[in-house]
Structures are given as structure tokens and as C-alpha cells.
Short mmCIF file of C-alpha atoms and ligand atoms in Angstrom, two decimals:
data_model
loop_
_atom_site.label_atom_id
_atom_site.label_comp_id
_atom_site.label_asym_id
_atom_site.label_seq_id
_atom_site.Cartn_x
_atom_site.Cartn_y
_atom_site.Cartn_z
CA MET A 269 104.63 99.57 94.59
CA GLN A 270 105.75 103.17 94.75
CA VAL A 271 104.38 105.33 97.59
CA LEU A 272 104.50 109.12 97.29
CA ILE A 273 103.59 111.31 100.25
CA ALA A 274 102.37 114.69 99.00
CA PRO A 275 102.53 117.87 101.13
CA SER A 276 98.76 118.45 101.01
CA ALA A 277 95.49 116.90 99.85
CA ALA A 278 95.43 119.26 96.86
CA ALA A 279 98.99 118.24 95.96
CA VAL A 280 97.86 114.58 95.81
CA GLY A 281 95.50 115.56 93.00
CA ARG A 282 98.12 117.67 91.20
CA PHE A 283 100.77 114.91 91.31
CA ALA A 284 98.31 112.31 90.01
CA ALA A 285 96.98 114.65 87.30
CA GLY A 286 100.57 115.32 86.21
CA ARG A 287 101.17 111.57 85.74
CA ILE A 288 97.97 111.21 83.72
CA ALA A 289 98.71 114.27 81.58
CA ASP A 290 102.17 112.84 80.75
CA VAL A 291 100.55 109.61 79.51
CA VAL A 292 98.01 111.51 77.37
CA ARG A 293 100.68 113.80 75.88
CA ARG A 294 102.61 110.69 74.80
CA ARG A 295 99.43 108.99 73.55
CA PRO A 296 96.47 111.34 72.88
CA ASP A 297 94.00 108.45 72.54
CA ALA A 298 95.13 106.77 75.78
CA VAL A 299 92.63 104.63 77.67
CA LEU A 300 91.91 105.97 81.16
CA GLY A 301 90.21 104.16 84.02
CA LEU A 302 88.00 106.53 86.04
CA ALA A 303 87.02 106.31 89.71
CA THR A 304 84.23 108.27 91.36
CA GLY A 305 83.86 109.35 95.00
CA SER A 306 85.69 112.27 96.61
CA SER A 307 89.30 111.08 96.33
CA PRO A 308 89.87 111.74 92.60
CA LEU A 309 87.99 115.06 92.42
CA ASP A 310 91.19 117.13 92.70
CA ILE A 311 92.69 115.08 89.86
CA TYR A 312 89.76 115.89 87.58
CA ALA A 313 89.83 119.55 88.64
CA ASP A 314 93.54 119.79 87.80
CA LEU A 315 93.07 118.04 84.46
CA ALA A 316 90.24 120.49 83.68
CA ARG A 317 92.55 123.39 84.60
CA GLN A 318 95.24 122.11 82.21
CA VAL A 319 92.67 121.70 79.43
CA ALA A 320 91.30 125.22 80.01
CA ALA A 321 94.86 126.60 79.92
CA GLY A 322 95.45 124.94 76.54
CA GLU A 323 98.16 122.67 78.01
CA LEU A 324 96.30 119.40 77.48
CA ASP A 325 93.75 117.90 75.10
CA LEU A 326 91.60 115.03 76.36
CA SER A 327 89.16 114.96 73.43
CA ALA A 328 90.61 111.74 71.93
CA VAL A 329 90.95 109.86 75.22
CA ARG A 330 88.87 106.71 75.76
CA ALA A 331 87.69 106.03 79.31
CA PHE A 332 86.03 103.31 81.39
CA ALA A 333 84.48 103.91 84.81
CA LEU A 334 85.00 101.43 87.62
CA ASP A 335 81.48 101.01 88.88
CA GLU A 336 77.84 102.06 89.00
CA TYR A 337 74.93 101.79 91.42
CA ILE A 338 71.99 99.55 90.62
CA GLY A 339 68.48 100.83 91.27
CA LEU A 340 68.81 104.57 90.75
CA PRO A 341 66.65 105.96 87.95
CA PRO A 342 68.52 107.07 84.81
CA GLY A 343 69.49 110.73 85.23
CA HIS A 344 69.69 110.50 89.06
CA PRO A 345 72.37 113.04 90.06
CA GLN A 346 74.27 110.44 92.13
CA SER A 347 74.30 107.74 89.47
CA TYR A 348 77.92 107.35 88.45
CA HIS A 349 76.86 107.87 84.85
CA GLU A 350 75.82 111.40 85.84
CA VAL A 351 78.74 111.95 88.23
CA ILE A 352 81.29 110.99 85.55
CA ASP A 353 79.56 113.28 83.07
CA ARG A 354 79.38 116.21 85.52
CA GLU A 355 82.78 115.89 87.25
CA VAL A 356 84.94 114.48 84.48
CA VAL A 357 83.62 114.46 80.92
CA ARG A 358 82.20 117.98 80.67
CA PRO A 359 84.91 119.89 82.61
CA THR A 360 87.77 118.11 80.82
CA GLY A 361 86.31 118.12 77.30
CA MET A 362 86.36 114.35 76.92
CA ASP A 363 84.15 112.98 74.15
CA PRO A 364 81.07 111.39 75.86
CA ALA A 365 80.90 108.82 73.04
CA LYS A 366 84.32 107.51 74.13
CA VAL A 367 83.40 107.08 77.81
CA ARG A 368 81.79 103.92 79.20
CA VAL A 369 80.17 103.45 82.61
CA PRO A 370 78.85 100.00 83.57
CA ASN A 371 75.11 99.99 82.80
CA GLY A 372 73.34 99.76 86.17
CA PHE A 373 70.02 100.53 84.48
CA ALA A 374 70.09 97.45 82.22
CA GLU A 375 67.27 94.91 82.49
CA ASP A 376 69.78 92.11 82.04
CA LEU A 377 72.62 93.08 84.36
CA GLU A 378 74.73 90.00 83.62
CA ALA A 379 74.60 90.77 79.90
CA ALA A 380 75.55 94.39 80.70
CA CYS A 381 78.62 93.16 82.63
CA GLU A 382 79.66 90.90 79.74
CA GLU A 383 79.18 93.75 77.26
CA PHE A 384 81.33 96.06 79.41
CA GLU A 385 84.12 93.47 79.63
CA ARG A 386 83.91 92.88 75.86
CA GLU A 387 84.31 96.60 75.10
CA LEU A 388 87.16 96.90 77.58
CA ALA A 389 88.91 93.95 75.95
CA GLU A 390 88.47 95.54 72.49
CA VAL A 391 89.65 99.04 73.44
CA GLY A 392 92.01 98.22 76.33
CA PRO A 393 94.16 97.58 78.12
CA VAL A 394 93.63 100.64 80.27
CA ASP A 395 96.81 102.76 80.26
CA VAL A 396 96.24 104.41 83.66
CA GLN A 397 93.60 103.30 86.14
CA ILE A 398 92.68 105.90 88.79
CA LEU A 399 91.65 104.35 92.10
CA GLY A 400 90.47 105.46 95.52
CA VAL A 401 90.31 103.16 98.52
CA GLY A 402 87.44 102.55 100.94
CA THR A 403 88.08 102.67 104.70
CA ASN A 404 87.55 98.88 104.61
CA GLY A 405 90.15 98.49 101.87
CA HIS A 406 87.79 98.12 98.91
CA ILE A 407 88.81 99.17 95.40
CA GLY A 408 86.05 99.83 92.90
CA PHE A 409 83.19 98.26 94.81
CA ASN A 410 85.14 95.08 95.43
CA GLU A 411 84.35 94.73 99.09
CA PRO A 412 86.49 92.62 101.47
CA MET A 413 86.62 88.93 100.51
CA SER A 414 86.15 89.70 96.80
CA SER A 415 88.08 87.28 94.61
CA PHE A 416 91.34 88.56 93.13
CA ALA A 417 90.25 86.83 89.88
CA SER A 418 86.86 88.60 89.75
CA ARG A 419 85.52 90.31 86.63
CA THR A 420 82.78 92.95 86.18
CA ARG A 421 79.74 91.74 88.11
CA VAL A 422 76.92 92.57 90.50
CA LYS A 423 78.02 93.11 94.10
CA ARG A 424 76.25 93.95 97.34
CA LEU A 425 77.62 97.03 99.14
CA THR A 426 78.58 96.54 102.79
CA PRO A 427 76.71 98.60 105.41
CA ALA A 428 79.98 100.51 106.01
CA THR A 429 80.25 101.54 102.36
CA ARG A 430 76.57 102.54 102.20
CA GLN A 431 77.10 104.60 105.37
CA ALA A 432 80.22 106.25 103.90
CA ASN A 433 78.36 107.13 100.69
CA ALA A 434 75.22 108.35 102.48
CA ARG A 435 76.78 111.84 102.45
CA PHE A 436 75.91 112.06 98.75
CA PHE A 437 72.21 111.27 99.41
CA ASP A 438 69.49 112.66 101.69
CA SER A 439 69.63 109.54 103.89
CA ILE A 440 71.28 106.12 104.01
CA ASP A 441 68.00 104.49 102.94
CA GLN A 442 68.45 106.08 99.53
CA VAL A 443 71.91 104.56 98.98
CA PRO A 444 71.47 101.53 96.71
CA GLU A 445 72.33 98.12 98.14
CA LEU A 446 73.63 96.71 94.89
CA CYS A 447 76.15 97.88 92.31
CA LEU A 448 78.05 96.78 89.24
CA THR A 449 81.80 96.90 89.60
CA GLN A 450 84.83 95.96 87.56
CA GLY A 451 86.42 92.95 89.22
CA ILE A 452 89.82 92.93 90.85
CA GLY A 453 91.06 90.77 87.98
CA THR A 454 89.75 93.39 85.55
CA VAL A 455 91.42 96.28 87.41
CA MET A 456 94.75 94.44 87.63
CA GLU A 457 94.98 94.25 83.81
CA ALA A 458 95.59 98.01 83.57
CA GLU A 459 99.14 98.93 82.54
CA GLU A 460 99.47 101.35 85.46
CA LEU A 461 97.47 101.82 88.68
CA LEU A 462 97.34 105.22 90.39
CA LEU A 463 95.63 105.12 93.79
CA VAL A 464 95.01 108.35 95.70
CA ALA A 465 93.95 108.76 99.34
CA GLN A 466 93.64 111.79 101.56
CA GLY A 467 92.84 112.28 105.25
CA ALA A 468 93.30 110.37 108.49
CA ALA A 469 90.15 108.30 107.93
CA LYS A 470 92.06 106.43 105.19
CA ALA A 471 95.25 105.89 107.24
CA GLU A 472 94.46 102.35 108.38
CA ALA A 473 93.34 101.21 104.92
CA VAL A 474 96.51 102.73 103.41
CA ALA A 475 98.72 100.92 105.94
CA ARG A 476 96.97 97.58 105.32
CA MET A 477 97.21 98.10 101.55
CA VAL A 478 100.89 99.03 101.52
CA GLU A 479 102.36 97.05 104.43
CA GLY A 480 99.83 94.39 105.33
CA PRO A 481 99.66 90.84 104.02
CA VAL A 482 98.20 90.53 100.54
CA SER A 483 94.74 89.28 101.38
CA SER A 484 91.21 89.60 100.05
CA SER A 485 90.25 90.88 103.51
CA CYS A 486 91.90 94.10 102.25
CA PRO A 487 91.24 94.06 98.48
CA ALA A 488 93.57 97.04 97.87
CA SER A 489 96.52 94.97 99.13
CA VAL A 490 96.47 93.26 95.71
CA LEU A 491 98.23 96.39 94.40
CA GLN A 492 101.43 94.97 95.96
CA PHE A 493 101.33 92.38 93.13
CA HIS A 494 100.93 94.93 90.31
CA PRO A 495 104.14 95.69 88.36
CA SER A 496 103.32 99.40 88.10
CA ALA A 497 101.25 100.64 91.02
CA THR A 498 101.69 104.09 92.55
CA VAL A 499 99.98 105.18 95.75
CA ILE A 500 99.82 108.95 96.28
CA VAL A 501 98.70 110.06 99.75
CA ASP A 502 98.79 113.13 101.95
CA GLY A 503 100.43 113.20 105.42
CA PRO A 504 97.30 112.22 107.42
CA ALA A 505 96.57 109.27 105.09
CA ALA A 506 100.23 108.18 105.46
CA SER A 507 100.22 108.51 109.25
CA ARG A 508 99.89 104.77 110.01
CA LEU A 509 102.73 103.70 107.68
CA GLU A 510 105.78 102.30 109.51
C1 F6R B 736 84.22 104.65 93.35
C2 F6R B 736 85.19 103.68 93.84
C3 F6R B 736 85.39 103.49 95.31
C4 F6R B 736 85.93 104.75 95.98
C5 F6R B 736 86.09 104.52 97.48
C6 F6R B 736 86.60 105.74 98.19
O1 F6R B 736 84.21 104.62 91.93
O2 F6R B 736 85.81 103.06 93.06
O3 F6R B 736 86.31 102.44 95.51
O4 F6R B 736 87.16 105.09 95.41
O5 F6R B 736 84.84 104.15 98.02
O6 F6R B 736 85.60 106.73 98.11
P1 F6R B 736 85.95 108.24 98.46
O7 F6R B 736 86.95 108.70 97.48
O8 F6R B 736 84.64 108.98 98.30
O9 F6R B 736 86.46 108.24 99.86
#
């Protein structure tokens, strides 16, 4: 695992976007793995800047999102389908037909998970998977004690994760209790993992991920086993590293 400490939160996004842009310049139809939440927003903003400047073309890229809430109506502004469209696809000129988000609106959620895994297997492997980390060490919505062998499935969000994500809703009661998420086994099949974290609130999770024992009590610690994992953090997020 490579750990890069960037001089600022914005620089975390620029460094990570630079790595992704390099991959896409080498392979214009690269397969990207997309995370939602606040951590990757600077990455998407920097990719959009490069596209607007004519330095990068993401129109042939294929992409798979990590997760989706269950129980929000289609079109809800906080559904990850909408968030990915608003924050990633439209600003960066990706082709919406080439972007998949797990279908949290499906009547048969198990079938939706199988379908997502099938498409990923056909199109993948993912060249670069973008990740954030929860304060409890989750990646995707693989909460502590998730199996390292897990595949895309329904999961229950912990109260801590619902509380953390309540900032995107009017109240915590509106944060769904269930989600679909790629499994840890699914995520680990990507060729390269790029995890970004900013701010002191992530310092403990970053230390457990990078220096702690590899344990499902901190799902992100599994990155220590990946042959090509890079963690890019700012100073406050790195502050608990030895
Ligand atoms: C979301 C996801 C989550 C977030 C994590 C951190 O797609 O995969 O694992 O990356 O909850 O969220 P933020 O970045 O909002 O602190």
C-alpha cells in the first residue's frame, strides 16, 4: 500500500484526478469505479476542469458506482443514481449509457445485485476504483464485520453511518436504513484502488486502515492485501499515523 500525504484537502483531489486521467489517456475506454459522499467531490471537480480545458475526454469511459440506498423514490436528489449523474456524469461528459449504479429501486433486489455483478464481470475488471472511508472504517457500504469475500448485496447501514449521512437529508429519519453495496470481494478485484480521505474526523479510520491489523472490524484494512492500493490523505487525516 502506498500512502501519499497531500498538502491540502484540494490537493488530495488533484493528485487522485491526475492518476485517473493518466489511466484514461492510456486507455480511453477504461473502466472506473465511482464512490459517492464528500471525499471524492474534488476528484470529480478536477476531472471536470480537465475535460472543460480540452485536456481529457471521458466520453468513452465505462463506470460502476459502489452503492445505492434502498427506499428512496426514483429521482430523489440524494439517491446515488442522481448524485452520480449530477456530480460526475454531467460535469465530466461521461456517457450515461456507460454508467451503472446498483438498482436500489428494483422490486427484486437480489436479482438486481446478480445483474450488477454480471455486468461488472462482462465489462470489468475495474481499472481504477475510487474509494472513501467511513469513520468506522467502512468502504462502499461494507460496514464493520462485513465478509472480505462478500459480493454485491443488501446491507443494513449502522446508526453511525446514517448519522454521518444525515447532513445530506432534512433529518436522520429520512436516511434509508438499507442499501445495496458492492462487496469487499467485488471491490478487491479492481486493478487499482485509490482511496481518498480528508480531515481530522477520518484520522482514526486512516490509522486503523494503514497500520492496524487486517480485520473485518475495519473493512478498509483489507486494502493492505491489495497489490495496487494507494491512499491519498491530507495532513489532518494523516495525523494519527505513526
Ligand atoms: C459512498 C461510499 C462510502 C463513503 C464513506 C465516506 O459511495 O462508498 O464508503 O465513501 O461513507 O463518506 P464521505 O466521503 O461523505 O465522508
